[in-house]
Tab-separated table of C-alpha atoms in Angstrom:
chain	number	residue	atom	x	y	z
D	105	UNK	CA	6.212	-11.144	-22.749
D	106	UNK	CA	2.944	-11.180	-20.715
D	107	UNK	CA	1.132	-8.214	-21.384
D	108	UNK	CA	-2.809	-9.252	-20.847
D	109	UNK	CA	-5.239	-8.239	-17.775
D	110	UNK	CA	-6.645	-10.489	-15.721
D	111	UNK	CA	-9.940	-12.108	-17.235
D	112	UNK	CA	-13.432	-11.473	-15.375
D	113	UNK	CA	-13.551	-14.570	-14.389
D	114	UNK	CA	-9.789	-14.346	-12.511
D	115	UNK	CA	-10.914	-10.881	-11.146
D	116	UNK	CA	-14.110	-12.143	-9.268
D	117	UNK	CA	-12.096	-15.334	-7.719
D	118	UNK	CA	-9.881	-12.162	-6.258
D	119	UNK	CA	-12.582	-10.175	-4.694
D	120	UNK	CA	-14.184	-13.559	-3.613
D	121	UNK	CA	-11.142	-14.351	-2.181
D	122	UNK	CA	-10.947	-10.537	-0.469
D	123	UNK	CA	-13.939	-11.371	1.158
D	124	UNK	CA	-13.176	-14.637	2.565
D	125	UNK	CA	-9.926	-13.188	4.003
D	126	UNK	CA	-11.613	-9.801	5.256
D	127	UNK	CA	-14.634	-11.956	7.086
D	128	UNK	CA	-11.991	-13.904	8.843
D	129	UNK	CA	-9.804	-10.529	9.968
D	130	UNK	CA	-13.020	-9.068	11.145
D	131	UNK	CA	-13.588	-11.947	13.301
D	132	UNK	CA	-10.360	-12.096	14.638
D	133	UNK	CA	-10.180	-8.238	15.371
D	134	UNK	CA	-10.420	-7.715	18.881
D	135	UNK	CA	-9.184	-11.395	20.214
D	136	UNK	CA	-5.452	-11.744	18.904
D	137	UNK	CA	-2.218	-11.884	20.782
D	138	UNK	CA	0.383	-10.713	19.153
D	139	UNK	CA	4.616	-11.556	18.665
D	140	UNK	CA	7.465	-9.574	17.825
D	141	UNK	CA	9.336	-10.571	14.698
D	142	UNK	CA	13.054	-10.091	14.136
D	143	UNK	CA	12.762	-6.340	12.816
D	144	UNK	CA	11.040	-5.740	15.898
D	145	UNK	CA	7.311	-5.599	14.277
D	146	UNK	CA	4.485	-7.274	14.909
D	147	UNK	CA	2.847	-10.196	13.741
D	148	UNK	CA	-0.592	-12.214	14.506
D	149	UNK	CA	-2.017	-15.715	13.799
D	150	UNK	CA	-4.092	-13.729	12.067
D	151	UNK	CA	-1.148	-12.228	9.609
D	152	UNK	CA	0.002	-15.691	8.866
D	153	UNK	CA	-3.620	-17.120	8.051
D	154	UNK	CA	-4.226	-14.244	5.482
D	155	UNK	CA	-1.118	-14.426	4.296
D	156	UNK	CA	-1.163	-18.206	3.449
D	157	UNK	CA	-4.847	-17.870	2.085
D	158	UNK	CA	-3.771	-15.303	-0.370
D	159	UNK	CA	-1.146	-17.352	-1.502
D	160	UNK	CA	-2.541	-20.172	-1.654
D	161	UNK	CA	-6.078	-18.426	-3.773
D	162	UNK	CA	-3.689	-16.421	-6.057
D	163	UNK	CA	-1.931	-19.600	-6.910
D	164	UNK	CA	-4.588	-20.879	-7.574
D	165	UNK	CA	-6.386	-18.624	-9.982
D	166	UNK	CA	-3.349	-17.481	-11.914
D	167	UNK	CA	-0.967	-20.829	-12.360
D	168	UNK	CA	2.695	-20.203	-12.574
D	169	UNK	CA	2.367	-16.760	-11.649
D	170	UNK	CA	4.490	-16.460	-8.281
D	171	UNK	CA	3.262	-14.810	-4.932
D	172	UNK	CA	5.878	-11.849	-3.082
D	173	UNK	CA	4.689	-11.355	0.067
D	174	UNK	CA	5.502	-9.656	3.471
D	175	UNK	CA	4.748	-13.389	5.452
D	176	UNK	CA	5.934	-15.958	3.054
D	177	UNK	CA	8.840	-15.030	-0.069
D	178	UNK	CA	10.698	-12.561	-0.414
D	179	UNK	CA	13.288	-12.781	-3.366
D	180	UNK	CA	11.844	-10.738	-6.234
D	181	UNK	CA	10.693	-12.973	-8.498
D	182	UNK	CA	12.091	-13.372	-12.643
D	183	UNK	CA	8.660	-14.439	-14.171
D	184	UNK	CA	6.536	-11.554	-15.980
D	185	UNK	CA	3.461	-11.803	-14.227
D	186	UNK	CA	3.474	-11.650	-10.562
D	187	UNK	CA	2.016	-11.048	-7.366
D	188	UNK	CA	2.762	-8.707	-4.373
D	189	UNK	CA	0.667	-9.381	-0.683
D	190	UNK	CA	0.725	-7.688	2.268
D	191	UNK	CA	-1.853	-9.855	4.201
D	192	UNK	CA	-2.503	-7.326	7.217
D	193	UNK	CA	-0.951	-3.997	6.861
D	194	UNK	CA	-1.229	-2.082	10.046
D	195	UNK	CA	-1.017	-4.841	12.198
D	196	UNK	CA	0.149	-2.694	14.977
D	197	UNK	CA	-3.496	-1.083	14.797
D	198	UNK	CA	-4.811	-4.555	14.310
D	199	UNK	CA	-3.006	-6.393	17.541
D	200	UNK	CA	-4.151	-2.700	19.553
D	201	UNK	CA	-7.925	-2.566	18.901
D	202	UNK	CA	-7.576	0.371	16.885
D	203	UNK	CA	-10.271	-0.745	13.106
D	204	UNK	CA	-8.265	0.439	10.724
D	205	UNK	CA	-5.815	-1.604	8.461
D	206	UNK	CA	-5.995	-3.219	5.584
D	207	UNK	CA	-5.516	-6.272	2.870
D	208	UNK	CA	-3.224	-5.257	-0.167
D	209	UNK	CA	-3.130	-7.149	-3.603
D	210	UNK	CA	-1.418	-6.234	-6.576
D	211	UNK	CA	-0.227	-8.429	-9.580
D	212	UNK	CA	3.032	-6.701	-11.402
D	213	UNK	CA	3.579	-7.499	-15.276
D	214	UNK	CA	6.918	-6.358	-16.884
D	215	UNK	CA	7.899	-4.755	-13.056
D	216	UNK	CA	4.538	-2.591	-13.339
D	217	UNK	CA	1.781	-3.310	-11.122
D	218	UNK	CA	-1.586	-3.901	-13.644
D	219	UNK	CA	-4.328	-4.681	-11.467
D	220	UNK	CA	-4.338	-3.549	-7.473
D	221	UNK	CA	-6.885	-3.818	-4.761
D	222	UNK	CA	-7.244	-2.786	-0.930
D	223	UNK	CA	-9.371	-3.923	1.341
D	224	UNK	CA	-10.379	-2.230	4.197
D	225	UNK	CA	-12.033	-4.714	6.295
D	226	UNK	CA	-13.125	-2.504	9.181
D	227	UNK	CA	-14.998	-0.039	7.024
D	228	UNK	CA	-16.121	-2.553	4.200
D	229	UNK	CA	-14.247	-0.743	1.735
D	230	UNK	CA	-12.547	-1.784	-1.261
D	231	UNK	CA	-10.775	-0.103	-3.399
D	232	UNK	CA	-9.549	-1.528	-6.952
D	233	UNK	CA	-7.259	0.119	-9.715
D	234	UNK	CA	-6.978	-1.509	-13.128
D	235	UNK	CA	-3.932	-0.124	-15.595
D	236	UNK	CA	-5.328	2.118	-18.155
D	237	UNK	CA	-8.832	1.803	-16.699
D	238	UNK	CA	-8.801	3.940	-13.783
D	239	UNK	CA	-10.166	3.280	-10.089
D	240	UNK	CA	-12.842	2.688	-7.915
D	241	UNK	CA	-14.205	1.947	-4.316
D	242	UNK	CA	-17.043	-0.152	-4.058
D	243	UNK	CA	-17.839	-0.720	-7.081
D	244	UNK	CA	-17.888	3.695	-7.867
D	245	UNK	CA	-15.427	5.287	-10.080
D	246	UNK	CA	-13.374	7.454	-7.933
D	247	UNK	CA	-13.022	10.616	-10.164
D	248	UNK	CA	-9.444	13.346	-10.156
D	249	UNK	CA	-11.773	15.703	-8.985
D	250	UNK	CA	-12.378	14.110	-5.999
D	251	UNK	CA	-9.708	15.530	-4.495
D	252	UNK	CA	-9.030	18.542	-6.248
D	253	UNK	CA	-12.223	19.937	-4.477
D	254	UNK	CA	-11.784	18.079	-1.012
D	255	UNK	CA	-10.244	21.065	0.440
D	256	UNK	CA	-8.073	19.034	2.532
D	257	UNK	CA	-5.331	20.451	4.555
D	258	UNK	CA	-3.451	17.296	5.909
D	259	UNK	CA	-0.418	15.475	5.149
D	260	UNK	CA	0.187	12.055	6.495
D	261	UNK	CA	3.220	10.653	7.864
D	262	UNK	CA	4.287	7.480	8.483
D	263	UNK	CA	5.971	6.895	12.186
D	264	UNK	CA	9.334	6.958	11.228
D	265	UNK	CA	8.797	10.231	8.596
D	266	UNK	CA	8.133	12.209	12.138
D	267	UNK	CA	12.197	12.709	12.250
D	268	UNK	CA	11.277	15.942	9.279
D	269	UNK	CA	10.279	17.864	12.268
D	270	UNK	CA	13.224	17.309	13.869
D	271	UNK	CA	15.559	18.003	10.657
D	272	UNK	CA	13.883	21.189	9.778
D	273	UNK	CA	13.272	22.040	12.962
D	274	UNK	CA	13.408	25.941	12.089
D	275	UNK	CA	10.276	26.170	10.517
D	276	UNK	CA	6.790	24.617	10.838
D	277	UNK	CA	5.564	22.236	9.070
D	278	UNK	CA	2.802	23.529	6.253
D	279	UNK	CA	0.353	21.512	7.135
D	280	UNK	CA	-2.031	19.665	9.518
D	281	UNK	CA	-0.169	16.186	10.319
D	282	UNK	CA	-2.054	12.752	10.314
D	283	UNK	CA	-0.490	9.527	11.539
D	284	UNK	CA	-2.817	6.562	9.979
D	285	UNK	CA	-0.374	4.015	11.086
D	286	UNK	CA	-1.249	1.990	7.447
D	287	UNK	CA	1.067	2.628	4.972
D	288	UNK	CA	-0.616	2.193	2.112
D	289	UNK	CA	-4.010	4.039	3.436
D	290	UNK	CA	-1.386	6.945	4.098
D	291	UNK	CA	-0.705	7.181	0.390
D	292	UNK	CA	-3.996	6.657	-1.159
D	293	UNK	CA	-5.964	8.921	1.105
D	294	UNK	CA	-3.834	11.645	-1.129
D	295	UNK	CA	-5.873	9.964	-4.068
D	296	UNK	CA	-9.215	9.783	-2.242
D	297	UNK	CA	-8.661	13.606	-1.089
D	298	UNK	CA	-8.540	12.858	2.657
D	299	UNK	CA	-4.842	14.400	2.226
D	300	UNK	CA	-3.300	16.759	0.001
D	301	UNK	CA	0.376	14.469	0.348
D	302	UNK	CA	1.644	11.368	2.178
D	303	UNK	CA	5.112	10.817	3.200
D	304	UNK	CA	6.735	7.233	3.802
D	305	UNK	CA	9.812	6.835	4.802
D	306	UNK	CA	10.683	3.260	5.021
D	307	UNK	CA	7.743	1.305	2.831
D	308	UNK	CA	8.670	-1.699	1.729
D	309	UNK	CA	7.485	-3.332	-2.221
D	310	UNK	CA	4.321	-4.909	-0.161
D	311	UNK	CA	3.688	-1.324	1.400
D	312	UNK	CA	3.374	0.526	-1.608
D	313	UNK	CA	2.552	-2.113	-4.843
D	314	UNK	CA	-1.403	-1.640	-4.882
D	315	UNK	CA	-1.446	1.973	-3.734
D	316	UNK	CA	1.117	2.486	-6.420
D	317	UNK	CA	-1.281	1.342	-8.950
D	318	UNK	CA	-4.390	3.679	-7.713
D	319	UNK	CA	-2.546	6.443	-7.324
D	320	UNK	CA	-1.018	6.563	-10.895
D	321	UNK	CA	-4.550	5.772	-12.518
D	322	UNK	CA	-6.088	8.785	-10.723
D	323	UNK	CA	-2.506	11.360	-11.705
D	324	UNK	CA	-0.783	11.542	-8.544
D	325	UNK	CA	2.416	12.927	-8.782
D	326	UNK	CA	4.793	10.600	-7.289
D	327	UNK	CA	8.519	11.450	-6.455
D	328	UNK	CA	10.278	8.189	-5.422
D	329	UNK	CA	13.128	9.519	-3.081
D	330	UNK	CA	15.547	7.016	-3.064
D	331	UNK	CA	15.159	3.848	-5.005
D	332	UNK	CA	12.752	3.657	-8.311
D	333	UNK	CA	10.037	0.336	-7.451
D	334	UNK	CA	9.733	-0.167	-11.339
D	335	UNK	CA	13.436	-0.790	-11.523
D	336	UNK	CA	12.761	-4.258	-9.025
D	337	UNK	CA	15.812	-6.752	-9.692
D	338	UNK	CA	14.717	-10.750	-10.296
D	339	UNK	CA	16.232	-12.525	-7.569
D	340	UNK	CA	16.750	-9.398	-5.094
D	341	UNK	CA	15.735	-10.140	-1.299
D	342	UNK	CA	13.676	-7.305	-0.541
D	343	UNK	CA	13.147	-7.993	3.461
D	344	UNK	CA	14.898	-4.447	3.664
D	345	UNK	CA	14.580	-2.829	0.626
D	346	UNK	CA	13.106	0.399	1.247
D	347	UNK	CA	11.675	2.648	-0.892
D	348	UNK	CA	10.921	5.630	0.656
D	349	UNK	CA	8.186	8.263	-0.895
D	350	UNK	CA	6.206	11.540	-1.608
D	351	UNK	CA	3.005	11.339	-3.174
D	352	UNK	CA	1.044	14.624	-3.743
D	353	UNK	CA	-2.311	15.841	-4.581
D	354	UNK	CA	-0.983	18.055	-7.159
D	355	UNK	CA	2.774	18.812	-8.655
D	356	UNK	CA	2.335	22.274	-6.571
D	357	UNK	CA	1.578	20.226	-3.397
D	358	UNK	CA	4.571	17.802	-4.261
D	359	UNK	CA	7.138	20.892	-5.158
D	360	UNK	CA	6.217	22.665	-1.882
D	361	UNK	CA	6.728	19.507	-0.011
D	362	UNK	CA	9.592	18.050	-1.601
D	363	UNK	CA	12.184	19.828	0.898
D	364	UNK	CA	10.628	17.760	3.744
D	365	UNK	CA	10.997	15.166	1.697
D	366	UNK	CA	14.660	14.689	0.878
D	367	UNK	CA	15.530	16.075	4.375
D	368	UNK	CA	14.666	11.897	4.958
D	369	UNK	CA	17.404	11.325	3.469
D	370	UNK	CA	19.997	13.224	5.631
D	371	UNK	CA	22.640	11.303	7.556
């Protein structure tokens, strides 16, 4: 069973890798045409460059450990060690003109994700979770209390999480509402205290896999809503698996918000 990290060298071939991919989206921001793919999202040249970059470098650097991604393969692998990619996420924002989106990287061992980064090319952030280790951005520790004393008063939904309004209709929502229109930004600004909870309604593995990662090393209750991500089946297609999520600041902020929540679930 594998169990080990990635080694130092390995990690820095990842961030150098980051960088060539985030160069190349920076570039292209501003200057792509995008198409429509069958589940009615959208895709750039720029998506399937990234995508076949990542691939391609994480194949490279870790032999024999397999590559899930949003662009390329999408049966869960049955090795240990693997890799999850989501080579653009937010393309929508991307293809608009609207800078904010971001690379996500995670490698899974024993259906756990160990080591995660995202990239957020438009800001020159990255942020990088290690199991056991904790999390930073830029090269900083990002500390618990970062958000406990953030003050923040926003929860962010995703697009499609919107229909809780319309569910619970009789009362207002209890909080300030952000749309980020990045999935997995949405959840880990609960971790970097931009937002005391994040609420996804359709994320798919590639969504979710790195911010999975930094939010557990920083003790963000999570409350998976439907289907459990750790309980991923080898040889599964996951184009539509959904798994749809709360992630809180706090187990107060995720009990007062857990209503809202389930009502996602309602025919």
């Amino acid at each position: 069973m594998t169990s080990s990290l990635l080694s130092p060298q390995q990690l820095l071939a990842v961030h150098q890798l980051l960088d060539r991919v985030a160069d190349r989206q920076r570039q292209d921001f501003g200057h792509i045409v995008s198409d429509v793919k069958p589940d009615g999202s959208l895709i750039t040249a720029c998506d399937r460059w990234s995508d076949r970059m990542l691939v391609d470098g994480l194949g490279a650097l870790a032999p024999g450990e397999f590559t899930l991604s949003e662009e390329g393969e999408k049966l869960c692998p049955s090795s240990s060690a693997f890799w999850v990619v989501d080579p653009l996420d937010g393309t929508t924002n991307f293809a608009a003109g609207i800078p904010y989106w971001a690379i996500s990287v995670a490698r899974f061992v024993d259906g756990q994700p160990t080591e995660a980064f995202l990239e957020v090319p438009s800001l020159r952030q990255r942020i990088v979770a290690i199991r056991g280790r904790g999390a930073w951005r830029n090269g900083k520790p990002i500390a618990v209390e970062t958000r406990q004393f953030s003050g923040s008063a926003c929860v962010s939904l995703c697009s499609r999480a919107i229909r809780v309004l319309q569910r619970r209709h009789q009362e207002p929502f209890p909080a300030k509402i952000r749309l980020l229109g990045v999935a997995s930004l949405n959840m880990v600004s609960v971790a970097m205290g931009q937002t005391v909870a994040a609420l996804e309604a359709t994320p798919k593995i590639w969504d979710l896999a790195a911010a999975w990662l930094v939010l557990s090393e920083l003790h963000c209750p999570v409350l998976w809503l439907d289907e459990d991500p750790a309980a991923l089946t080898p040889g599964r297609d996951l184009s539509n698996v959904s798994y749809p999520v709360l992630v809180a600041a706090s187990q107060a902020e995720l009990d007062r918000l857990k209503p809202w929540g389930e009502s996602l679930l309602l025919p």
